Amino acid sequence: MSVETKLPYDQDYVSSFSDKRNEPNWMKEIRLKGLELADRLEMPRPDKTNITRWNFEDFKHSVDGDKITSANELPDAIQAFLDTDKENKNIVVQRNNSVAYASLSSELKDKGVILTDIATALKEHSDLVEKYYMKDAVQIDEHRLTALHAALMNGGVFVYVPKNVQVEEPLQAVFWQEDKEAATFNHVIVVADENSSLTYVENYISHNDNEKAVANIVAEVIAHDNASITFGSVDNFAAGTTVYVNRRGVAYRDAKIEWNLGQMNDGNTASENVTHLIGDNSFSYAKTVSVGRGSQIQNFTARIVNHGKNSNGLILQHGVMKEKSTGIFNGIGKIEHGATKANAEQESRVLMLSEGSRGDANPILLIDEDDVTAGHAASVGRVDPLQLYYLMSRGISQEEAERLIIFGFLAPVVNEIPIEAVKNQLTEVIERKVY
Amino acid sequence: MMAGSTLEIKDLHVEIEGLEILKGVNLTIKGGEFHAIMGPNGTGKSTLASAIMGHPKYEVTQGQILLDGEDVLEMEVDERAQAGLFLAMQYPSEVSGVTTSDFLRTAINAHREEGDEIQLMPFIKEMDKTLDFLEIDKNMAQRYLNEGFSGGEKKRNEILQLMMLKPAIAILDEIDSGLDIDALKVVANGINEMRSDSFGCLMITHYQRLLEYITPDHVHVMMQGRVVKSGGPELAQRLEAEGYEWIKEELGIEDETVGNNA
């Protein structure tokens, strides 16, 4: 690329950043490789959105946050995401680029469950992290942003559930970008080993309406044979943060990955959510909802690739666009040759609340196998006047009727968030963004 | 709610997309009265129902609709409902993501003052009671409004809303269509349960079948966008026995419909 500016971070900076954090050597090598690649790889090109001029390189890279001893010391805006009455036992709260608070029940610890920040994981479980870090899900050299991510990763969590362990209670991570210019280069790894199951929920929060910041996030989610992962998120970066978020799953034989993503950022956002159904009988249901407002531009690409026989990939994308916002929804189902009896379905729908907003719903099917089933649906439009009429004919005001319809439209994700406090926060964010 | 409301329809003309469907309908419905409007397909019966409620596609070009003297045509759709009107629709919309229970509670509260909202427990009690009365599976309350409902379930859901919202005047647009005989009896039971001096009802149907279970006080026949004949319950029986031809002959009508299938 010709227009790209030179990175403000060089080899010395990256080396000493890694040394300061006492990282294993393999990690430092990944960083240096990423840095070297970042200089020559191109930006990603999400379909129908040009992100090459977005700010991905102007930020403060390393900002520590104060540690606290109990979740009660967090400000109300952050505590709101915690089910405090249940004493969240399984949680990591990250403040800027360091851990403010972390807790894991002794019961889960005894079973070998790991829920810890990525820096601690690199110290205590280096081999395990190395096995998954940018190996089978996301590659360092995909494009400039994955390379930059590898070079400058500065936070995130590592979740591991061993074979045959079922974790009933949700594991939670709260990522709070407290400093208004701090960059979030989070790396999240969630692994469910054979025959295990877990639910993970993460929240991103910032309040930089004017100050510029960058989030470059990678999540790698691995479900081994017959494992089951439910991954929920509420992303709520403020308007000043440009977001690239790449959440990728790999499901092996009989494994299941469900995504429930509430993508409620206020800044420009490029979101990639890809799941590889490697194993036979593997399953994924990728759901995402979003509300766009102001003049933000957002691109949501959800892709499920069926490799395994009898694998089943479902995509649901619902977006509400108001004011002058733009929302592009690409729902892509890809069935590879040999994936007999596979099924791929995509549903992309955009609800437009204003004349000035732009919405685009593109369900795409790419099929290289004959013996499969597939289907897709798409719509872009205003609130249905007949639905409004029906609700209003029962005495409900137009405003309240629209509210019911909009919340109903976003319910496929809201209803699936397993932590009551997070679900309430998502509802509040929607309320705030829509009204 | 006011006891014994009166709905007056005077010389009502209604167009849809420039085509005149109703050509001067006159009708008065009082609390305590059950009226039936009958007539073949395409004579304007459903248009009348939709125009009274304020369907966005129908344009009133002439005439008046008054509820206790208040100008209904000046009211928004929600205001008409709050004034006491209810329409059980022939094709109710599906609203994904909104449970039947949440919708019902919102609707009930829309009829109440702020600060006087119905409490959760009394609401659930009343809903359960009504669901039982209408022989509706309780889990329908948690299903999304009309989504994936069978034709019969949709009709029962309309009557569920009728019974819980207790309007002054209800219009039932072909509430009997698509119902088997058992479902028809259940729905008729619900409507009969509403009978009182403070409840007036206008049933639109082209079968006499419904009227075997709900006896109307007044029967009207619509053709060519007008009420062409009115009478008592015996009129419905004669229509059942002899069809509509004799009325057409009596009035010299060749084609009873109004341009398109209304």
Short mmCIF file of C-alpha atoms in Angstrom, two decimals, chain A residues 77 90 96 129 146 198 205 229 261 287 291 327 329 351 371 378-379 410 429:
data_model
loop_
_atom_site.label_atom_id
_atom_site.label_comp_id
_atom_site.label_asym_id
_atom_site.label_seq_id
_atom_site.Cartn_x
_atom_site.Cartn_y
_atom_site.Cartn_z
CA ALA A 77 -20.76 2.18 35.10
CA ASN A 90 -15.50 -16.25 37.79
CA ASN A 96 -6.67 -0.36 30.24
CA VAL A 129 -1.21 -20.84 25.21
CA THR A 146 -3.58 -9.28 12.23
CA LEU A 198 -18.57 -23.62 28.86
CA ILE A 205 -16.54 -0.47 27.53
CA ILE A 229 -19.00 -23.27 23.70
CA LEU A 261 -22.74 -10.89 19.74
CA LYS A 287 -25.94 -14.42 15.82
CA VAL A 291 -27.53 -0.51 16.31
CA GLY A 327 -24.33 -0.85 8.32
CA PHE A 329 -24.03 -7.10 6.83
CA LEU A 351 -34.21 -2.06 9.88
CA ASP A 371 -25.28 -33.31 -1.47
CA ALA A 378 -32.37 -10.87 3.45
CA SER A 379 -34.31 -7.68 3.90
CA LEU A 410 -32.83 -7.49 18.42
CA VAL A 429 -27.35 0.37 25.49
#
